Coordinates of N, CA, C and O and ligand atoms in Angstrom, one line a residue:
X1110 N -1.0 -33.0 -15.9 CA -1.9 -32.2 -16.8 C -2.3 -33.0 -18.0 O -1.6 -33.9 -18.5
X1111 N -3.5 -32.7 -18.5 CA -4.1 -33.4 -19.6 C -4.8 -32.5 -20.5 O -5.1 -31.4 -20.3
X1112 N -5.0 -32.9 -21.7 CA -5.9 -32.3 -22.7 C -7.3 -32.2 -22.2 O -7.8 -33.3 -21.9
X1113 N -7.8 -31.0 -22.2 CA -9.2 -30.8 -21.7 C -9.9 -29.9 -22.6 O -9.4 -29.3 -23.5
X1114 N -11.2 -29.8 -22.3 CA -12.1 -28.9 -23.1 C -12.7 -27.8 -22.2 O -12.9 -28.2 -21.0
X1115 N -12.8 -26.7 -22.7 CA -13.6 -25.7 -22.0 C -14.5 -25.0 -23.0 O -14.2 -24.9 -24.2
X1116 N -15.6 -24.5 -22.4 CA -16.5 -23.7 -23.2 C -16.2 -22.2 -22.9 O -16.1 -21.8 -21.9
X1117 N -16.0 -21.5 -24.1 CA -15.8 -20.1 -24.0 C -17.1 -19.4 -24.6 O -17.6 -20.0 -25.6
X1118 N -17.5 -18.4 -24.0 CA -18.6 -17.5 -24.7 C -18.1 -16.2 -24.7 O -17.7 -15.5 -23.6
X1119 N -18.2 -15.5 -25.8 CA -17.9 -14.1 -26.0 C -19.4 -13.5 -25.8 O -20.3 -13.8 -26.6
X1120 N -19.5 -12.7 -24.8 CA -20.8 -12.3 -24.3 C -21.3 -11.1 -25.1 O -20.6 -10.5 -25.8
X1121 N -22.7 -10.8 -25.0 CA -23.3 -9.7 -25.8 C -22.7 -8.4 -25.7 O -22.6 -7.6 -26.7
X1122 N -22.0 -8.0 -24.5 CA -21.4 -6.7 -24.4 C -20.2 -6.6 -25.3 O -19.9 -5.5 -26.0
X1123 N -19.4 -7.6 -25.6 CA -18.3 -7.7 -26.5 C -18.8 -7.6 -27.9 O -18.3 -6.8 -28.8
X1124 N -19.8 -8.4 -28.3 CA -20.3 -8.4 -29.6 C -20.9 -7.0 -29.9 O -20.7 -6.6 -31.1
X1125 N -21.6 -6.3 -29.0 CA -22.1 -5.1 -29.3 C -21.1 -4.0 -29.5 O -21.2 -3.1 -30.4
X1126 N -19.9 -4.2 -29.0 CA -18.8 -3.3 -29.2 C -17.9 -3.7 -30.4 O -16.9 -3.1 -30.7
X1127 N -18.4 -4.8 -31.0 CA -17.6 -5.3 -32.3 C -16.3 -5.6 -32.0 O -15.3 -5.4 -32.8
X1128 N -16.0 -6.3 -30.8 CA -14.7 -6.7 -30.4 C -14.5 -8.2 -30.3 O -13.6 -8.6 -29.6
X1129 N -15.4 -8.9 -31.0 CA -15.2 -10.4 -31.0 C -13.8 -10.8 -31.5 O -13.2 -11.8 -31.0
X1130 N -13.3 -10.1 -32.5 CA -12.0 -10.5 -33.1 C -10.9 -10.3 -32.2 O -9.9 -11.2 -32.2
X1131 N -11.0 -9.4 -31.2 CA -9.9 -9.3 -30.2 C -9.8 -10.6 -29.3 O -8.8 -11.2 -29.1
X1132 N -11.0 -11.1 -29.0 CA -11.0 -12.4 -28.1 C -10.6 -13.5 -29.0 O -9.9 -14.4 -28.5
X1133 N -11.0 -13.6 -30.1 CA -10.8 -14.8 -31.0 C -9.3 -14.9 -31.3 O -8.7 -15.9 -31.2
X1134 N -8.7 -13.8 -31.5 CA -7.3 -13.8 -31.7 C -6.5 -14.2 -30.5 O -5.5 -15.0 -30.5
X1135 N -6.9 -13.8 -29.4 CA -6.3 -14.2 -28.1 C -6.5 -15.7 -27.8 O -5.5 -16.4 -27.5
X1136 N -7.6 -16.2 -28.3 CA -7.7 -17.7 -28.1 C -6.7 -18.4 -28.9 O -6.2 -19.4 -28.6
X1137 N -6.6 -18.0 -30.1 CA -5.7 -18.6 -31.1 C -4.3 -18.4 -30.6 O -3.4 -19.3 -30.5
X1138 N -3.9 -17.2 -30.2 CA -2.6 -16.9 -29.6 C -2.2 -17.7 -28.4 O -0.9 -18.1 -28.2
X1139 N -3.2 -18.1 -27.6 CA -3.0 -18.9 -26.5 C -2.9 -20.3 -26.7 O -2.7 -21.2 -25.8
X1140 N -3.0 -20.8 -28.0 CA -2.7 -22.1 -28.3 C -4.0 -23.1 -28.3 O -3.8 -24.3 -28.3
X1141 N -5.1 -22.5 -28.1 CA -6.3 -23.4 -28.1 C -6.7 -23.9 -29.4 O -6.5 -23.1 -30.4
X1142 N -7.1 -25.1 -29.5 CA -7.7 -25.6 -30.7 C -9.3 -25.4 -30.7 O -9.9 -25.7 -29.7
X1143 N -9.7 -24.7 -31.7 CA -11.2 -24.4 -31.8 C -11.8 -25.7 -32.4 O -11.7 -25.9 -33.6
X1144 N -12.6 -26.4 -31.6 CA -13.3 -27.5 -32.0 C -14.6 -27.2 -32.7 O -15.0 -27.9 -33.6
X1145 N -15.2 -26.2 -32.2 CA -16.5 -25.8 -32.8 C -16.7 -24.3 -32.4 O -16.3 -23.8 -31.3
X1146 N -17.4 -23.5 -33.2 CA -17.7 -22.2 -33.0 C -19.0 -21.8 -33.7 O -19.1 -22.1 -34.9
X1147 N -19.7 -21.0 -33.1 CA -20.9 -20.4 -33.8 C -21.4 -19.1 -33.0 O -21.3 -19.0 -31.8
X1148 N -21.9 -18.2 -33.8 CA -22.7 -17.1 -33.2 C -24.1 -17.4 -33.0 O -24.7 -18.1 -34.0
X1149 N -24.7 -17.0 -32.0 CA -26.2 -17.3 -31.8 C -26.8 -16.3 -30.9 O -26.1 -15.8 -30.0
X1150 N -28.0 -16.0 -31.1 CA -28.8 -15.3 -30.2 C -29.5 -16.3 -29.3 O -30.4 -16.9 -29.8
X1151 N -29.1 -16.4 -28.0 CA -29.6 -17.4 -27.1 C -31.0 -17.1 -26.6 O -31.3 -15.9 -26.2
X1152 N -31.9 -18.0 -26.6 CA -33.2 -17.7 -26.1 C -33.2 -17.6 -24.6 O -32.1 -18.2 -23.9
X1153 N -34.0 -17.0 -23.9 CA -34.1 -16.9 -22.4 C -34.0 -18.4 -21.8 O -33.4 -18.7 -20.8
X1154 N -34.8 -19.3 -22.5 CA -34.8 -20.6 -22.0 C -33.5 -21.3 -22.1 O -33.1 -22.1 -21.2
X1155 N -32.7 -21.1 -23.2 CA -31.4 -21.7 -23.3 C -30.5 -21.2 -22.3 O -29.6 -21.9 -21.7
X1156 N -30.6 -19.8 -22.1 CA -29.7 -19.3 -21.0 C -30.0 -19.8 -19.6 O -29.1 -20.2 -18.8
X1157 N -31.3 -19.9 -19.3 CA -31.7 -20.3 -18.0 C -31.2 -21.9 -17.8 O -30.8 -22.2 -16.7
X1158 N -31.3 -22.6 -18.8 CA -30.8 -24.0 -18.8 C -29.3 -24.1 -18.5 O -28.8 -24.8 -17.8
X1159 N -28.6 -23.2 -19.3 CA -27.1 -23.2 -19.2 C -26.7 -22.8 -17.8 O -25.7 -23.4 -17.2
X1160 N -27.3 -21.8 -17.2 CA -26.9 -21.3 -15.9 C -27.8 -21.8 -14.8 O -27.9 -21.1 -13.8
X1161 N -28.4 -23.1 -15.0 CA -29.3 -23.6 -14.0 C -28.7 -23.6 -12.6 O -29.4 -23.4 -11.6
X1162 N -27.4 -23.8 -12.4 CA -26.8 -23.8 -11.2 C -27.0 -22.5 -10.3 O -26.8 -22.5 -9.1
X1163 N -27.2 -21.5 -11.1 CA -27.2 -20.1 -10.5 C -28.8 -19.7 -10.2 O -29.0 -18.6 -9.7
X1164 N -29.7 -20.6 -10.6 CA -31.1 -20.3 -10.3 C -31.3 -20.1 -8.9 O -30.9 -20.7 -8.0
X1165 N -32.1 -19.0 -8.5 CA -32.3 -18.6 -7.2 C -31.4 -17.7 -6.6 O -31.7 -17.1 -5.6
X1166 N -30.2 -17.4 -7.3 CA -29.4 -16.4 -6.7 C -29.8 -15.0 -7.2 O -30.6 -14.9 -8.1
X1167 N -29.5 -14.0 -6.4 CA -30.0 -12.6 -6.6 C -29.8 -12.1 -8.0 O -30.5 -11.3 -8.5
X1168 N -28.7 -12.6 -8.6 CA -28.3 -12.0 -9.9 C -28.8 -12.8 -11.1 O -28.6 -12.5 -12.2
X1169 N -29.6 -13.9 -10.9 CA -30.0 -14.8 -11.9 C -30.7 -14.1 -13.0 O -30.5 -14.3 -14.2
X1170 N -31.8 -13.3 -12.6 CA -32.6 -12.7 -13.7 C -31.8 -11.7 -14.5 O -31.9 -11.7 -15.8
X1171 N -30.9 -11.0 -13.8 CA -30.1 -9.9 -14.5 C -29.1 -10.8 -15.5 O -29.0 -10.2 -16.6
X1172 N -28.6 -11.8 -15.0 CA -27.6 -12.7 -15.8 C -28.4 -13.1 -17.1 O -27.9 -13.1 -18.1
X1173 N -29.6 -13.6 -16.9 CA -30.3 -14.2 -18.0 C -30.8 -13.0 -18.9 O -30.8 -13.3 -20.1
X1174 N -31.3 -11.9 -18.5 CA -31.6 -10.8 -19.3 C -30.3 -10.4 -20.2 O -30.5 -10.3 -21.4
X1175 N -29.2 -10.3 -19.6 CA -28.0 -9.9 -20.2 C -27.7 -10.9 -21.3 O -27.4 -10.5 -22.5
X1176 N -27.5 -12.1 -20.9 CA -27.0 -13.2 -21.9 C -28.0 -13.3 -23.1 O -27.5 -14.0 -24.1
X1177 N -29.2 -13.0 -22.9 CA -30.2 -13.2 -24.0 C -30.5 -12.0 -24.7 O -31.4 -11.9 -25.6
X1178 N -29.8 -10.9 -24.5 CA -30.2 -9.5 -25.1 C -29.7 -9.3 -26.5 O -30.0 -8.4 -27.2
X1179 N -28.7 -10.1 -26.9 CA -28.1 -10.0 -28.1 C -27.1 -11.2 -28.5 O -27.0 -12.1 -27.7
X1180 N -26.6 -11.2 -29.7 CA -25.8 -12.4 -30.0 C -24.6 -12.6 -29.2 O -24.0 -11.6 -28.7
X1181 N -24.3 -13.9 -29.0 CA -23.0 -14.4 -28.3 C -22.2 -15.2 -29.3 O -22.8 -15.6 -30.4
X1182 N -20.9 -15.4 -29.1 CA -20.1 -16.3 -29.8 C -19.8 -17.5 -28.9 O -19.2 -17.2 -27.8
X1183 N -20.2 -18.8 -29.2 CA -19.9 -19.9 -28.5 C -18.7 -20.7 -29.1 O -18.6 -20.8 -30.3
X1184 N -17.7 -21.1 -28.2 CA -16.6 -21.9 -28.7 C -16.3 -23.0 -27.8 O -16.2 -22.8 -26.6
X1185 N -16.2 -24.2 -28.5 CA -15.7 -25.3 -27.7 C -14.1 -25.4 -28.0 O -13.7 -25.5 -29.1
X1186 N -13.4 -25.3 -26.9 CA -11.9 -25.2 -27.0 C -11.2 -26.4 -26.4 O -11.8 -26.9 -25.4
X1187 N -10.1 -26.7 -27.1 CA -9.3 -27.8 -26.5 C -7.9 -27.4 -26.3 O -7.4 -26.6 -27.2
X1188 N -7.2 -27.8 -25.3 CA -5.8 -27.5 -25.1 C -5.3 -28.3 -23.9 O -6.2 -28.7 -23.0
X1189 N -4.0 -28.5 -23.7 CA -3.5 -28.9 -22.4 C -3.9 -28.0 -21.4 O -3.8 -26.8 -21.5
X1190 N -4.5 -28.6 -20.3 CA -4.9 -27.7 -19.1 C -5.9 -26.6 -19.4 O -5.7 -25.5 -18.9
X1191 N -6.8 -26.9 -20.3 CA -7.6 -25.9 -21.0 C -8.4 -25.0 -19.9 O -8.6 -23.8 -20.0
X1192 N -8.9 -25.8 -18.9 CA -9.8 -25.0 -18.0 C -9.0 -24.0 -17.2 O -9.5 -22.8 -17.3
X1193 N -8.1 -24.3 -16.7 CA -7.3 -23.4 -15.8 C -6.6 -22.3 -16.7 O -6.5 -21.2 -16.3
X1194 N -6.2 -22.8 -17.8 CA -5.5 -21.8 -18.7 C -6.5 -20.7 -19.2 O -6.1 -19.5 -19.1
X1195 N -7.7 -21.1 -19.6 CA -8.6 -20.0 -20.1 C -9.1 -19.2 -18.9 O -9.3 -18.0 -19.1
X1196 N -9.2 -19.8 -17.8 CA -9.6 -18.9 -16.6 C -8.4 -17.9 -16.2 O -8.9 -16.7 -15.8
X1197 N -7.3 -18.3 -16.4 CA -6.3 -17.3 -16.2 C -6.3 -16.2 -17.2 O -6.0 -15.1 -17.0
X1198 N -6.6 -16.7 -18.4 CA -6.5 -15.6 -19.5 C -7.7 -14.7 -19.4 O -7.6 -13.4 -19.7
X1199 N -8.8 -15.1 -18.9 CA -10.0 -14.2 -18.8 C -10.0 -13.4 -17.5 O -10.4 -12.3 -17.5
X1200 N -9.4 -13.9 -16.4 CA -9.3 -13.2 -15.2 C -10.5 -13.3 -14.3 O -11.4 -14.0 -14.6
X1201 N -10.4 -12.7 -13.2 CA -11.5 -12.7 -12.1 C -12.9 -12.3 -12.7 O -13.0 -11.5 -13.6
X1202 N -13.9 -12.9 -12.0 CA -15.3 -12.7 -12.4 C -15.7 -11.2 -12.6 O -16.2 -10.7 -13.5
X1203 N -15.1 -10.5 -11.5 CA -15.4 -9.0 -11.4 C -14.3 -8.3 -12.1 O -13.1 -8.4 -11.7
X1204 N -14.4 -7.7 -13.2 CA -13.3 -7.0 -14.0 C -12.5 -6.1 -13.0 O -11.4 -6.0 -13.2
X1205 N -13.2 -5.5 -12.1 CA -12.4 -4.7 -11.1 C -11.3 -5.4 -10.3 O -10.3 -4.8 -9.9
X1206 N -11.5 -6.7 -10.2 CA -10.5 -7.5 -9.5 C -9.6 -8.3 -10.5 O -8.8 -9.1 -9.9
X1207 N -9.7 -8.1 -11.7 CA -9.0 -8.9 -12.7 C -7.6 -8.3 -12.9 O -7.4 -7.2 -12.9
X1208 N -6.6 -9.2 -13.2 CA -5.2 -8.8 -13.3 C -5.2 -8.1 -14.6 O -5.9 -8.4 -15.7
X1209 N -4.2 -7.1 -14.8 CA -3.9 -6.4 -16.0 C -3.6 -7.5 -17.2 O -3.0 -8.4 -16.8
X1210 N -4.1 -7.2 -18.3 CA -3.7 -8.1 -19.4 C -4.8 -9.2 -19.6 O -4.8 -9.9 -20.7
X1211 N -5.7 -9.3 -18.5 CA -6.8 -10.4 -18.8 C -8.0 -9.8 -19.7 O -8.1 -8.5 -19.7
X1212 N -8.6 -10.7 -20.3 CA -9.8 -10.2 -21.2 C -10.7 -9.4 -20.3 O -11.3 -8.4 -20.7
X1213 N -11.2 -9.9 -19.1 CA -12.2 -9.1 -18.4 C -11.7 -7.8 -17.9 O -12.5 -6.8 -17.9
X1214 N -10.4 -7.7 -17.7 CA -9.8 -6.3 -17.3 C -10.0 -5.4 -18.4 O -10.3 -4.2 -18.4
X1215 N -9.6 -5.9 -19.6 CA -9.6 -5.1 -20.9 C -10.9 -4.8 -21.4 O -11.2 -3.7 -21.9
X1216 N -11.8 -5.8 -21.3 CA -13.2 -5.7 -22.1 C -14.3 -5.6 -21.2 O -15.5 -5.2 -21.6
X1217 N -14.2 -6.1 -20.0 CA -15.5 -6.2 -19.1 C -15.7 -4.9 -18.4 O -14.8 -4.1 -18.3
X1218 N -16.9 -4.6 -18.0 CA -17.3 -3.4 -17.4 C -17.9 -3.6 -16.1 O -18.0 -2.6 -15.3
X1219 N -18.5 -4.8 -15.7 CA -19.0 -5.0 -14.3 C -19.0 -6.5 -14.1 O -18.8 -7.3 -15.0
X1220 N -19.4 -6.9 -12.8 CA -19.5 -8.3 -12.6 C -20.6 -9.1 -13.4 O -20.4 -10.1 -13.8
X1221 N -21.6 -8.3 -13.7 CA -22.5 -8.9 -14.7 C -22.1 -8.8 -16.1 O -22.3 -9.8 -16.8
X1222 N -21.6 -7.7 -16.5 CA -21.2 -7.6 -18.0 C -19.7 -7.7 -18.0 O -19.0 -6.7 -18.2
X1223 N -19.3 -9.0 -18.0 CA -17.9 -9.3 -17.7 C -17.2 -9.9 -19.0 O -16.3 -10.7 -18.9
X1224 N -17.8 -9.7 -20.2 CA -17.1 -10.0 -21.5 C -17.0 -11.4 -22.0 O -17.4 -11.7 -23.2
X1225 N -16.8 -12.3 -21.0 CA -16.5 -13.7 -21.5 C -16.9 -14.7 -20.4 O -16.8 -14.4 -19.2
X1226 N -17.2 -15.9 -20.8 CA -17.4 -17.0 -19.9 C -16.3 -18.1 -20.1 O -15.8 -18.2 -21.1
X1227 N -16.0 -18.8 -19.0 CA -15.2 -19.9 -19.1 C -15.7 -21.1 -18.1 O -16.1 -20.7 -16.9
X1228 N -15.6 -22.3 -18.5 CA -16.0 -23.4 -17.6 C -15.0 -23.4 -16.3 O -13.9 -23.0 -16.3
X1229 N -15.6 -23.9 -15.2 CA -14.9 -23.8 -13.9 C -14.3 -25.2 -13.5 O -13.7 -25.3 -12.4
X1230 N -14.5 -26.2 -14.3 CA -13.8 -27.6 -13.9 C -13.8 -28.4 -15.3 O -14.5 -28.0 -16.3
X1231 N -13.0 -29.4 -15.2 CA -12.9 -30.2 -16.4 C -14.2 -30.9 -16.7 O -14.7 -30.9 -17.8
X1232 N -14.9 -31.3 -15.6 CA -16.3 -32.0 -15.8 C -17.2 -31.0 -16.5 O -17.9 -31.3 -17.4
X1233 N -17.3 -29.7 -16.0 CA -18.1 -28.7 -16.6 C -17.8 -28.4 -17.9 O -18.6 -28.0 -18.7
X1234 N -16.5 -28.3 -18.2 CA -16.0 -28.0 -19.5 C -16.5 -29.0 -20.6 O -17.1 -28.6 -21.6
X1235 N -16.5 -30.3 -20.3 CA -17.1 -31.3 -21.2 C -18.6 -31.2 -21.2 O -19.2 -31.1 -22.3
X1236 N -19.2 -30.9 -20.0 CA -20.7 -30.8 -20.0 C -21.2 -29.6 -20.8 O -22.1 -29.6 -21.6
X1237 N -20.5 -28.4 -20.6 CA -20.9 -27.2 -21.2 C -20.7 -27.3 -22.8 O -21.5 -26.7 -23.6
X1238 N -19.6 -27.8 -23.1 CA -19.4 -28.0 -24.8 C -20.5 -28.8 -25.2 O -21.0 -28.5 -26.3
X1239 N -20.8 -29.9 -24.5 CA -21.9 -30.7 -25.0 C -23.3 -30.0 -25.0 O -24.1 -30.3 -25.9
X1240 N -23.5 -29.1 -24.1 CA -24.8 -28.4 -24.0 C -25.0 -27.7 -25.4 O -26.0 -27.5 -25.9
X1241 N -24.0 -27.1 -26.0 CA -24.1 -26.2 -27.2 C -23.7 -27.0 -28.4 O -24.1 -26.6 -29.6
X1242 N -22.8 -27.9 -28.2 CA -22.2 -28.6 -29.4 C -22.2 -30.1 -29.2 O -21.3 -30.7 -29.0
X1243 N -23.4 -30.6 -29.2 CA -23.5 -32.1 -29.1 C -22.8 -32.8 -30.2 O -22.9 -32.3 -31.4
X1244 N -22.0 -33.8 -30.0 CA -21.2 -34.5 -31.1 C -19.9 -33.8 -31.4 O -19.3 -34.1 -32.5
X1245 N -19.4 -32.9 -30.5 CA -18.3 -32.1 -30.9 C -17.1 -33.0 -31.1 O -16.0 -32.8 -31.6
X1246 N -17.1 -34.3 -30.4 CA -16.1 -35.2 -30.5 C -15.7 -35.5 -32.0 O -14.6 -35.9 -32.3
X1247 N -16.6 -35.3 -32.8 CA -16.3 -35.5 -34.3 C -15.5 -34.5 -35.0 O -15.2 -34.6 -36.1
X1248 N -15.2 -33.3 -34.2 CA -14.6 -32.2 -34.9 C -13.2 -32.6 -35.3 O -12.5 -33.3 -34.6
Ligands
LIG654 P1 -19.8 -16.5 -15.8 O1 -18.4 -17.0 -15.7 O2 -20.5 -16.5 -17.0 O3 -20.8 -17.4 -14.9 C1 -21.7 -16.9 -14.1 C2 -22.0 -15.5 -14.2 O4 -22.8 -14.8 -13.3 C3 -20.7 -14.8 -14.0 O5 -19.9 -15.0 -15.2 C4 -21.1 -13.3 -14.0 O6 -21.2 -12.6 -15.1 C5 -22.5 -13.5 -13.3 N1 -22.4 -12.9 -11.9 C6 -21.8 -13.5 -10.9 N2 -22.0 -12.8 -9.7 C7 -22.7 -11.8 -10.1 C8 -23.3 -10.7 -9.4 N3 -23.1 -10.5 -8.0 N4 -24.1 -9.8 -10.1 C9 -24.3 -10.1 -11.4 N5 -23.9 -11.0 -12.0 C10 -23.1 -12.0 -11.4

């Protein structure tokens, strides 16, 4: 295992419910180091670029509408085994399939509105942190 980075996004559904603090506290309790954090209302273009790998899939438009409908909280996180650890903490993509105690089980409402994002590989963790936080190495 090694120290890795992962990008976490607290999605608009959580911000609308004013529950960002629940997720932030969980991030700290799980031992992540917050390298960078900011709240932003993402443009449709920024969301389409971030999720470019999903372009052409049936849910792409719905995903981009949702992620650009209100503010999100973006976090570049670092920890030993960060990618797998964060994915375990957030749970399955579809909250209906997520384990009890995971963030998506507790805060997500559907596969589209699933509360949080996590990078799916070490390579994507570094790339996604860089997408929103160029120069995060200096943190
Ligand atoms: P996320 O981990 O942010 O990465 C891609 C997102 O696409 C995923 O979370 C889901 O919110 C969304 N997604 C995946 N499958 C579907 C689907 N079948 N319908 C709607 N959204 C989906």
